[in-house]
């Protein structure tokens, strides 16, 4: 296993992420550490990064270096915000960081940022056409893509920090200031000659990336009592955005810290939400999806899988499952066997379960991760698997699909299932979904039983549906008597689910 690190020096923080890269070319961010830094302290007067700031940065970097040495991490990618280009001592600053800490920093331009954000978005979401909006500190980056190809990029020279600074001496109420920032940013959009915002095709979707969108999503979920705390792929409509905007615009960020946000993020949230409102005032769209993954993930994808420089991953869900299995169990063959048996059962029992093929995504997640709860609680792994699936980094799934996959794993122990647990997610799920989940849970449970020894004894299955009976004929490469005997223990549960008698031979 290879270990690498990504270090980002931003205006307000110094962040390090430690990453494990596995032999199957998947990766997991193992640890993230962020330290507050005021990089541009007293910067405006002389356009110089102060020596005291440089000393502070080097002190933190020296600690980062100790951590990386202790964890035997030698390779790293280091980026510094492009505001340093305005500093008279820019080159000297970067050279001093390299000489003192040995970390070599590249300047993170808006173009580099949006390219990597796009790579992160396209490889973690199933949204083939759309507009990506990334609000950074000093710019807002816009990117159109279609069929997984970049069409155009546009940079608005205002982000959350310099927009806030533009109005730091505003003479008016908090609400008036927020409205003024919104109007100002709308005018900045009107000045653009390269961005056509009037005629975005109906089927195209909007994706918001960066900390501003994550924070707005967090506020929205808390306000509407959303049942999940999942950042990635969180859907918002214009009413959700307006609700956050109306709550934020009257707030004094210097005296109120928003729950779940840092002091710095709270301070700049007003400018951030004003930018979002201004953009949605212009475009003919009412919905957006929040991306948890930003430029760091783009860097990781391009490094770990160089093919993503040219084209996205074809199967992003499978890729994320590989990373999860490799990180915790390193038993890919076992889980792929359960999925293969589940898929065969799903196909051959279609006449009795009557579920469309779209459910195979949910079946796949539940098959791979049905026993992931054993990592934390082997004796009650069904409940633990439910919560583990809900909190795993799964690419290409909607929130409803993630919840359904978790319930498929949970309902393998149907006798101890409490319907109140399902009602908690009533805004995401339907009664038809519950029927589907029960059927999928039975299929996964049967597939697990048919590989209960973990030796892949059964290589194929033929299902005959005759009247009120289902006869499963197993094709075996090894002795499978225990698998067959164990599976038959759940014949009564199978009948309760599908109204058919079960026989396995």
Coordinates of C-alpha atoms in Angstrom, one line a residue:
X1 CA 0.0 0.0 0.0
X2 CA 1.2 3.5 -0.9
X3 CA 0.8 6.5 1.3
X4 CA 0.6 10.1 0.1
X5 CA -0.4 13.5 1.5
X6 CA -2.1 16.6 0.2
X7 CA -1.3 19.9 1.9
X8 CA -3.2 23.0 1.1
X9 CA -2.2 26.5 2.4
X10 CA -5.3 28.7 2.1
X11 CA -6.0 32.2 3.3
X12 CA -7.5 31.1 6.6
X13 CA -6.1 27.6 7.2
X14 CA -3.3 25.1 6.6
X15 CA -4.8 21.6 5.9
X16 CA -3.2 18.2 5.5
X17 CA -4.9 15.0 4.3
X18 CA -3.2 11.6 4.6
X19 CA -4.3 9.2 1.9
X20 CA -3.9 5.4 1.6
X21 CA -3.6 4.2 -2.0
X22 CA -4.3 0.5 -2.5
X23 CA -2.9 -2.0 -5.0
X24 CA -6.3 -2.1 -6.8
X25 CA -5.8 1.7 -7.6
X26 CA -8.5 2.9 -5.2
X27 CA -7.8 5.2 -2.3
X28 CA -9.1 6.4 1.1
X29 CA -8.5 9.7 2.9
X30 CA -7.4 8.2 6.2
X31 CA -7.0 11.4 8.2
X32 CA -7.5 15.2 7.8
X33 CA -6.0 17.9 9.9
X34 CA -6.8 21.6 9.5
X35 CA -5.0 24.4 11.5
X36 CA -6.3 28.1 11.4
X37 CA -3.8 30.4 9.8
X38 CA -4.2 34.1 8.9
X39 CA -2.0 34.1 5.8
X40 CA -2.9 37.6 4.7
X41 CA -2.6 39.3 8.0
X42 CA -2.0 43.1 7.4
X43 CA -1.4 42.2 3.8
X44 CA -3.3 45.0 2.1
X45 CA -1.0 47.9 3.2
X46 CA 2.4 46.6 1.8
X47 CA 1.3 43.6 -0.2
X48 CA 3.8 41.5 1.7
X49 CA 3.4 38.2 3.6
X50 CA 4.6 39.1 7.1
X51 CA 7.6 37.3 8.6
X52 CA 5.6 36.4 11.7
X53 CA 3.1 34.7 9.4
X54 CA 5.8 32.8 7.6
X55 CA 7.2 31.7 10.9
X56 CA 3.8 30.4 12.0
X57 CA 3.3 28.5 8.7
X58 CA 6.7 26.9 9.0
X59 CA 6.0 25.9 12.6
X60 CA 2.8 24.1 11.5
X61 CA 4.5 22.6 8.5
X62 CA 7.3 21.2 10.7
X63 CA 4.7 19.4 12.8
X64 CA 3.0 18.1 9.6
X65 CA 6.5 16.8 8.6
X66 CA 6.9 15.0 11.9
X67 CA 3.5 13.3 11.4
X68 CA 4.3 12.3 7.8
X69 CA 7.7 10.9 8.8
X70 CA 6.1 9.0 11.7
X71 CA 3.6 7.5 9.3
X72 CA 6.3 6.8 6.7
X73 CA 4.6 9.1 4.1
X74 CA 7.2 10.4 1.6
X75 CA 5.2 11.6 -1.4
X76 CA 3.1 14.7 -1.1
X77 CA 1.2 17.4 -3.2
X78 CA 1.3 20.9 -1.8
X79 CA -0.7 23.9 -3.0
X80 CA -1.0 27.5 -1.9
X81 CA -3.8 29.9 -2.7
X82 CA -3.2 32.1 -5.7
X83 CA -3.5 35.3 -3.5
X84 CA 0.2 34.9 -2.8
X85 CA 0.9 36.0 -6.4
X86 CA 0.0 39.5 -5.3
X87 CA 2.6 39.5 -2.6
X88 CA 5.9 41.2 -3.4
X89 CA 7.7 38.4 -1.6
X90 CA 5.8 35.6 -3.3
X91 CA 8.9 33.8 -4.6
X92 CA 10.8 34.3 -1.5
X93 CA 7.9 33.0 0.6
X94 CA 7.5 29.8 -1.4
X95 CA 11.3 29.2 -1.5
X96 CA 11.5 29.7 2.3
X97 CA 8.7 27.1 2.8
X98 CA 10.7 24.7 0.7
X99 CA 14.0 25.3 2.4
X100 CA 12.7 25.1 6.0
X101 CA 10.0 22.4 5.7
X102 CA 11.1 20.7 2.4
X103 CA 7.5 21.1 1.1
X104 CA 7.4 22.4 -2.4
X105 CA 4.2 24.4 -3.0
X106 CA 2.5 25.0 -6.3
X107 CA 0.2 28.1 -6.7
X108 CA -3.4 27.0 -7.0
X109 CA -4.9 29.0 -9.8
X110 CA -8.7 29.1 -10.6
X111 CA -8.0 27.1 -13.8
X112 CA -6.2 24.3 -11.8
X113 CA -8.9 24.4 -9.2
X114 CA -11.9 24.1 -11.5
X115 CA -10.3 21.3 -13.6
X116 CA -9.7 19.3 -10.5
X117 CA -13.1 20.0 -9.1
X118 CA -14.6 18.8 -12.3
X119 CA -12.6 15.6 -12.1
X120 CA -13.9 15.0 -8.6
X121 CA -17.5 15.7 -9.5
X122 CA -17.6 13.7 -12.7
X123 CA -16.1 10.6 -11.0
X124 CA -18.3 10.7 -7.9
X125 CA -21.7 11.7 -9.3
X126 CA -23.9 10.2 -12.1
X127 CA -24.7 13.5 -13.7
X128 CA -23.4 13.4 -17.3
X129 CA -24.4 16.9 -18.3
X130 CA -24.3 20.1 -16.4
X131 CA -22.9 23.2 -14.8
X132 CA -20.3 23.0 -12.0
X133 CA -20.1 26.1 -9.7
X134 CA -17.1 26.3 -7.4
X135 CA -16.9 29.3 -5.0
X136 CA -13.4 29.7 -3.7
X137 CA -11.8 32.5 -1.7
X138 CA -11.0 34.9 -4.4
X139 CA -12.9 33.7 -7.5
X140 CA -16.1 31.8 -8.5
X141 CA -15.4 29.2 -11.2
X142 CA -18.0 28.0 -13.6
X143 CA -17.7 25.0 -15.9
X144 CA -20.0 23.5 -18.5
X145 CA -19.7 19.9 -19.4
X146 CA -21.6 17.5 -21.7
X147 CA -21.3 13.7 -22.0
X148 CA -18.3 13.9 -19.6
X149 CA -16.5 16.4 -21.8
X150 CA -15.5 19.9 -20.7
X151 CA -17.1 22.5 -23.0
X152 CA -16.1 25.8 -21.4
X153 CA -14.9 27.4 -18.2
X154 CA -15.4 30.9 -16.9
X155 CA -13.9 32.7 -13.9
X156 CA -15.7 35.5 -12.0
X157 CA -12.9 37.4 -10.1
X158 CA -14.9 37.4 -6.9
X159 CA -15.1 34.7 -4.2
X160 CA -16.3 34.7 -0.7
X161 CA -13.4 36.6 0.8
X162 CA -12.8 39.4 -1.6
X163 CA -16.5 39.9 -2.0
X164 CA -16.8 40.3 1.7
X165 CA -13.8 42.7 1.7
X166 CA -15.4 44.7 -1.1
X167 CA -18.3 45.6 1.4
X168 CA -16.4 45.6 4.7
X169 CA -17.1 49.3 5.2
X170 CA -20.7 49.1 3.9
X171 CA -22.9 51.7 5.6
X172 CA -26.2 49.9 6.1
X173 CA -27.9 47.0 7.8
X174 CA -26.8 43.4 7.6
X175 CA -29.7 42.6 5.3
X176 CA -28.9 45.6 3.0
X177 CA -25.3 44.6 2.8
X178 CA -26.2 41.1 1.7
X179 CA -28.6 42.4 -0.9
X180 CA -25.8 44.8 -2.1
X181 CA -23.3 41.9 -2.5
X182 CA -25.9 40.0 -4.4
X183 CA -26.6 42.9 -6.8
X184 CA -22.8 43.5 -7.2
X185 CA -22.2 39.9 -8.1
X186 CA -25.0 39.9 -10.6
X187 CA -23.4 42.9 -12.3
X188 CA -20.1 41.0 -12.4
X189 CA -21.9 38.2 -14.3
X190 CA -23.3 40.7 -16.8
X191 CA -19.7 41.8 -17.5
X192 CA -18.7 38.3 -18.6
X193 CA -18.6 37.8 -22.4
X194 CA -17.7 34.1 -22.2
X195 CA -20.5 32.7 -20.1
X196 CA -23.9 32.0 -21.6
X197 CA -26.3 31.6 -18.7
X198 CA -29.5 32.3 -20.5
X199 CA -30.1 29.0 -22.3
X200 CA -28.9 26.1 -20.2
X201 CA -30.6 22.9 -21.6
X202 CA -33.4 21.5 -19.6
X203 CA -31.8 18.2 -19.0
X204 CA -28.5 19.7 -17.6
X205 CA -28.0 19.8 -13.9
X206 CA -26.2 22.2 -11.5
X207 CA -23.6 21.0 -9.1
X208 CA -22.2 23.2 -6.3
X209 CA -18.7 22.4 -5.1
X210 CA -16.6 24.0 -2.3
X211 CA -17.0 24.8 1.3
X212 CA -19.7 27.4 0.7
X213 CA -22.1 24.9 -0.9
X214 CA -21.3 22.3 1.8
X215 CA -22.0 24.9 4.5
X216 CA -25.3 26.0 2.9
X217 CA -26.3 22.3 2.5
X218 CA -25.5 21.8 6.2
X219 CA -27.7 24.7 7.2
X220 CA -30.5 23.6 4.9
X221 CA -30.5 20.0 6.3
X222 CA -30.7 21.3 9.9
X223 CA -33.5 23.7 9.0
X224 CA -35.7 21.1 7.3
X225 CA -34.8 18.3 9.8
X226 CA -33.4 16.2 7.0
X227 CA -33.0 12.6 8.2
X228 CA -29.5 12.2 6.9
X229 CA -26.2 14.0 7.5
X230 CA -24.8 13.1 4.1
X231 CA -23.1 16.1 2.3
X232 CA -22.4 14.5 -1.1
X233 CA -25.2 14.7 -3.6
X234 CA -27.5 16.5 -1.3
X235 CA -30.4 18.0 -3.4
X236 CA -31.5 21.5 -3.0
X237 CA -34.2 23.5 -4.8
X238 CA -34.5 27.3 -5.1
X239 CA -36.9 27.4 -2.1
X240 CA -34.2 25.7 0.0
X241 CA -31.6 28.2 -1.1
X242 CA -33.9 31.2 -0.5
X243 CA -34.7 29.9 3.0
X244 CA -31.0 29.8 3.9
X245 CA -30.4 33.2 2.3
X246 CA -33.3 34.8 4.2
X247 CA -32.0 33.3 7.5
X248 CA -28.4 34.4 6.8
X249 CA -28.8 37.9 5.5
X250 CA -30.1 39.4 8.8
X251 CA -27.4 37.6 10.9
X252 CA -24.4 39.4 12.3
X253 CA -21.5 37.0 11.5
X254 CA -19.2 38.8 13.9
X255 CA -21.3 38.0 17.0
X256 CA -23.1 34.8 15.9
X257 CA -21.4 31.5 15.1
X258 CA -23.5 29.1 13.1
X259 CA -23.8 25.5 14.5
X260 CA -21.7 23.1 12.5
X261 CA -19.6 25.9 10.9
X262 CA -16.2 27.2 11.9
X263 CA -15.9 30.8 13.0
X264 CA -14.2 31.6 9.6
X265 CA -16.9 29.8 7.6
X266 CA -19.6 31.6 9.6
X267 CA -18.0 35.0 8.8
X268 CA -17.9 34.4 5.0
X269 CA -21.2 32.6 4.7
X270 CA -23.1 35.8 3.9
X271 CA -20.9 36.6 0.9
X272 CA -21.1 32.9 -0.2
X273 CA -24.9 32.7 -0.1
X274 CA -25.1 36.1 -1.9
X275 CA -23.1 34.6 -4.8
X276 CA -25.3 31.6 -5.0
X277 CA -28.4 33.7 -5.1
X278 CA -26.9 36.0 -7.7
X279 CA -26.1 33.0 -10.0
X280 CA -29.5 31.5 -9.6
X281 CA -31.1 34.8 -10.3
X282 CA -29.5 34.6 -13.8
X283 CA -29.7 30.9 -14.7
X284 CA -32.9 29.1 -15.8
X285 CA -32.5 26.4 -13.1
X286 CA -34.3 25.7 -9.8
X287 CA -32.3 22.8 -8.5
X288 CA -28.7 22.0 -7.5
X289 CA -26.7 19.1 -6.0
X290 CA -24.0 19.6 -3.5
X291 CA -20.6 17.9 -4.0
X292 CA -18.7 17.0 -0.9
X293 CA -15.6 16.4 -3.0
X294 CA -13.4 19.2 -4.3
X295 CA -10.1 19.8 -5.9
X296 CA -8.1 17.5 -3.5
X297 CA -10.1 14.5 -4.8
X298 CA -9.4 15.6 -8.4
X299 CA -5.7 15.6 -7.6
X300 CA -6.0 12.1 -6.1
X301 CA -8.0 10.7 -9.0
X302 CA -5.5 12.0 -11.5
X303 CA -2.6 10.6 -9.5
X304 CA -4.0 7.3 -8.5
X305 CA -5.8 6.7 -11.8
X306 CA -4.0 8.7 -14.6
X307 CA -6.7 7.6 -17.0
X308 CA -9.0 10.1 -15.4
X309 CA -6.9 12.9 -16.9
X310 CA -8.4 11.8 -20.3
X311 CA -11.8 10.3 -19.3
X312 CA -13.9 9.6 -16.2
X313 CA -14.2 6.3 -14.4
X314 CA -16.9 4.2 -16.1
X315 CA -18.1 2.6 -12.9
X316 CA -17.8 5.0 -10.1
X317 CA -20.0 3.0 -7.7
X318 CA -17.8 -0.1 -8.2
X319 CA -14.7 2.0 -7.6
X320 CA -16.0 3.3 -4.3
X321 CA -17.0 -0.2 -3.2
X322 CA -13.5 -1.4 -4.0
X323 CA -12.0 1.2 -1.8
X324 CA -14.3 0.4 1.1
X325 CA -13.7 -3.3 0.9
X326 CA -10.0 -2.9 0.5
X327 CA -9.7 -0.5 3.4
X328 CA -11.5 -2.7 5.9
X329 CA -11.7 -6.3 4.8
X330 CA -9.4 -7.0 1.9
X331 CA -11.7 -9.8 0.9
X332 CA -12.9 -8.6 -2.5
X333 CA -13.5 -12.2 -3.7
X334 CA -15.9 -13.0 -0.9
X335 CA -18.1 -9.9 -1.4
X336 CA -18.1 -10.2 -5.2
X337 CA -19.2 -13.8 -4.8
X338 CA -22.2 -12.7 -2.7
X339 CA -23.0 -10.0 -5.2
X340 CA -22.8 -12.4 -8.1
X341 CA -25.1 -14.9 -6.5
X342 CA -27.5 -12.0 -5.5
X343 CA -27.5 -10.8 -9.1
X344 CA -28.2 -14.3 -10.5
X345 CA -31.1 -14.7 -8.0
X346 CA -32.4 -11.2 -8.9
X347 CA -32.5 -12.0 -12.6
X348 CA -33.9 -15.5 -12.3
X349 CA -36.6 -14.6 -9.7
X350 CA -37.7 -11.5 -11.6
X351 CA -41.1 -13.1 -12.4
X352 CA -41.9 -13.2 -8.7
X353 CA -40.2 -10.1 -7.3
X354 CA -41.2 -7.9 -10.3
X355 CA -38.6 -5.2 -9.6
X356 CA -37.0 -3.2 -12.4
X357 CA -33.3 -3.5 -13.2
X358 CA -32.5 -0.1 -11.6
X359 CA -32.6 -1.8 -8.2
X360 CA -29.5 -3.7 -9.0
X361 CA -27.4 -0.7 -7.8
X362 CA -29.0 -1.0 -4.4
X363 CA -28.5 -4.8 -4.5
X364 CA -24.9 -4.3 -5.3
X365 CA -24.2 -2.1 -2.4
X366 CA -26.1 -4.2 0.1
X367 CA -24.3 -7.4 -1.2
X368 CA -20.8 -5.9 -0.9
X369 CA -21.4 -4.2 2.5
X370 CA -24.1 -6.4 4.1
X371 CA -21.6 -7.7 6.7
X372 CA -19.5 -4.6 7.0
X373 CA -20.9 -4.2 10.5
X374 CA -18.8 -7.1 11.7
X375 CA -15.9 -4.7 11.8
X376 CA -17.4 -3.0 14.9
X377 CA -19.9 -5.5 16.3
X378 CA -19.8 -9.1 15.1
X379 CA -22.7 -10.2 17.4
X380 CA -25.0 -7.4 16.1
X381 CA -23.6 -6.8 12.7
X382 CA -26.9 -6.3 11.0
X383 CA -27.6 -3.0 12.9
X384 CA -24.0 -2.0 12.6
X385 CA -24.0 -2.6 8.9
X386 CA -27.0 -0.3 8.5
X387 CA -25.2 2.6 10.1
X388 CA -21.9 1.8 8.3
X389 CA -23.6 1.9 4.9
X390 CA -25.3 5.2 5.7
X391 CA -21.9 6.7 6.6
X392 CA -19.7 5.2 3.8
X393 CA -18.3 7.2 0.9
X394 CA -20.5 5.8 -1.9
X395 CA -20.2 7.4 -5.4
X396 CA -23.0 7.7 -7.9
X397 CA -25.9 7.0 -5.6
X398 CA -28.8 9.3 -4.6
X399 CA -29.6 9.6 -0.9
X400 CA -32.7 7.5 -1.3
X401 CA -30.7 4.7 -2.9
X402 CA -28.1 4.8 -0.1
X403 CA -30.9 4.5 2.6
X404 CA -32.5 1.7 0.7
X405 CA -29.2 -0.2 0.5
X406 CA -28.8 0.2 4.3
X407 CA -32.3 -1.1 4.9
X408 CA -31.6 -4.1 2.7
X409 CA -28.8 -5.0 5.0
X410 CA -30.9 -4.2 8.1
X411 CA -33.9 -6.3 7.0
X412 CA -31.9 -9.5 6.8
X413 CA -32.9 -9.6 10.5
X414 CA -36.6 -8.9 9.7
X415 CA -37.8 -10.3 13.1
X416 CA -36.1 -7.5 15.0
X417 CA -36.9 -4.7 12.6
X418 CA -38.8 -1.7 14.0
X419 CA -41.0 0.1 11.5
X420 CA -40.3 3.4 13.3
X421 CA -36.8 3.2 11.9
X422 CA -38.3 3.3 8.4
X423 CA -40.7 6.1 9.2
X424 CA -37.7 8.4 10.1
X425 CA -36.9 8.4 6.4
X426 CA -40.5 8.9 5.1
X427 CA -39.5 12.0 3.1
X428 CA -37.1 10.0 1.1
X429 CA -38.8 6.6 0.8
X430 CA -42.3 5.3 -0.2
X431 CA -44.4 2.3 0.8
X432 CA -43.4 0.7 -2.5
X433 CA -39.7 1.1 -1.5
X434 CA -40.4 -0.9 1.7
X435 CA -41.8 -3.8 -0.4
X436 CA -38.8 -3.7 -2.7
X437 CA -36.3 -3.6 0.2
X438 CA -37.9 -6.6 1.8
X439 CA -37.6 -8.6 -1.4
X440 CA -34.0 -7.5 -2.0
X441 CA -33.1 -8.3 1.6
X442 CA -34.3 -11.8 1.1
X443 CA -32.3 -12.2 -2.0
X444 CA -29.1 -10.9 -0.3
X445 CA -29.7 -13.1 2.7
X446 CA -30.1 -16.2 0.5
X447 CA -27.0 -15.3 -1.5
X448 CA -25.0 -15.0 1.8
X449 CA -26.3 -18.4 2.9
X450 CA -25.2 -20.0 -0.3
X451 CA -21.7 -18.8 0.4
X452 CA -21.8 -19.2 4.2
X453 CA -18.4 -21.0 4.3
X454 CA -16.8 -18.2 2.2
X455 CA -15.1 -20.8 -0.2
X456 CA -17.2 -20.0 -3.3
X457 CA -18.4 -23.6 -3.6
X458 CA -21.4 -22.6 -5.7
X459 CA -20.5 -21.2 -9.0
X460 CA -23.9 -20.9 -10.6
X461 CA -27.6 -21.2 -10.0
X462 CA -30.6 -22.2 -12.0
X463 CA -34.1 -21.3 -10.7
X464 CA -37.2 -23.1 -11.7
X465 CA -40.5 -21.5 -10.7
X466 CA -43.2 -24.2 -10.8
X467 CA -46.6 -23.2 -9.4
X468 CA -46.3 -22.4 -5.8
X469 CA -42.6 -23.6 -5.6
X470 CA -39.2 -22.3 -6.4
X471 CA -36.5 -24.9 -7.0
X472 CA -33.0 -23.7 -6.9
X473 CA -30.5 -26.0 -8.6
X474 CA -26.9 -25.3 -7.5
X475 CA -23.9 -25.8 -9.8
X476 CA -20.9 -26.5 -7.5
X477 CA -17.1 -26.6 -7.8
X478 CA -16.7 -27.9 -4.3
X479 CA -18.8 -29.7 -1.6
X480 CA -21.7 -27.3 -0.9
X481 CA -23.8 -29.5 1.4
X482 CA -23.5 -27.0 4.3
X483 CA -24.4 -24.1 2.1
X484 CA -27.6 -25.8 0.9
X485 CA -28.5 -27.0 4.4
X486 CA -28.0 -23.6 5.9
X487 CA -30.0 -21.8 3.2
X488 CA -33.0 -24.1 3.7
X489 CA -33.2 -22.8 7.3
X490 CA -34.8 -19.7 5.8
X491 CA -37.4 -21.4 3.6
X492 CA -40.3 -20.1 5.7
X493 CA -39.0 -16.5 5.5
X494 CA -38.6 -16.9 1.7
X495 CA -42.3 -18.1 1.5
X496 CA -43.4 -15.1 3.6
X497 CA -41.6 -12.7 1.3
X498 CA -42.5 -14.3 -2.1
X499 CA -45.4 -16.6 -1.3
X500 CA -43.5 -19.5 -2.7
X501 CA -42.2 -22.7 -1.2
X502 CA -38.4 -23.0 -1.5
X503 CA -36.3 -26.1 -2.4
X504 CA -32.6 -26.1 -3.0
X505 CA -30.7 -29.0 -4.5

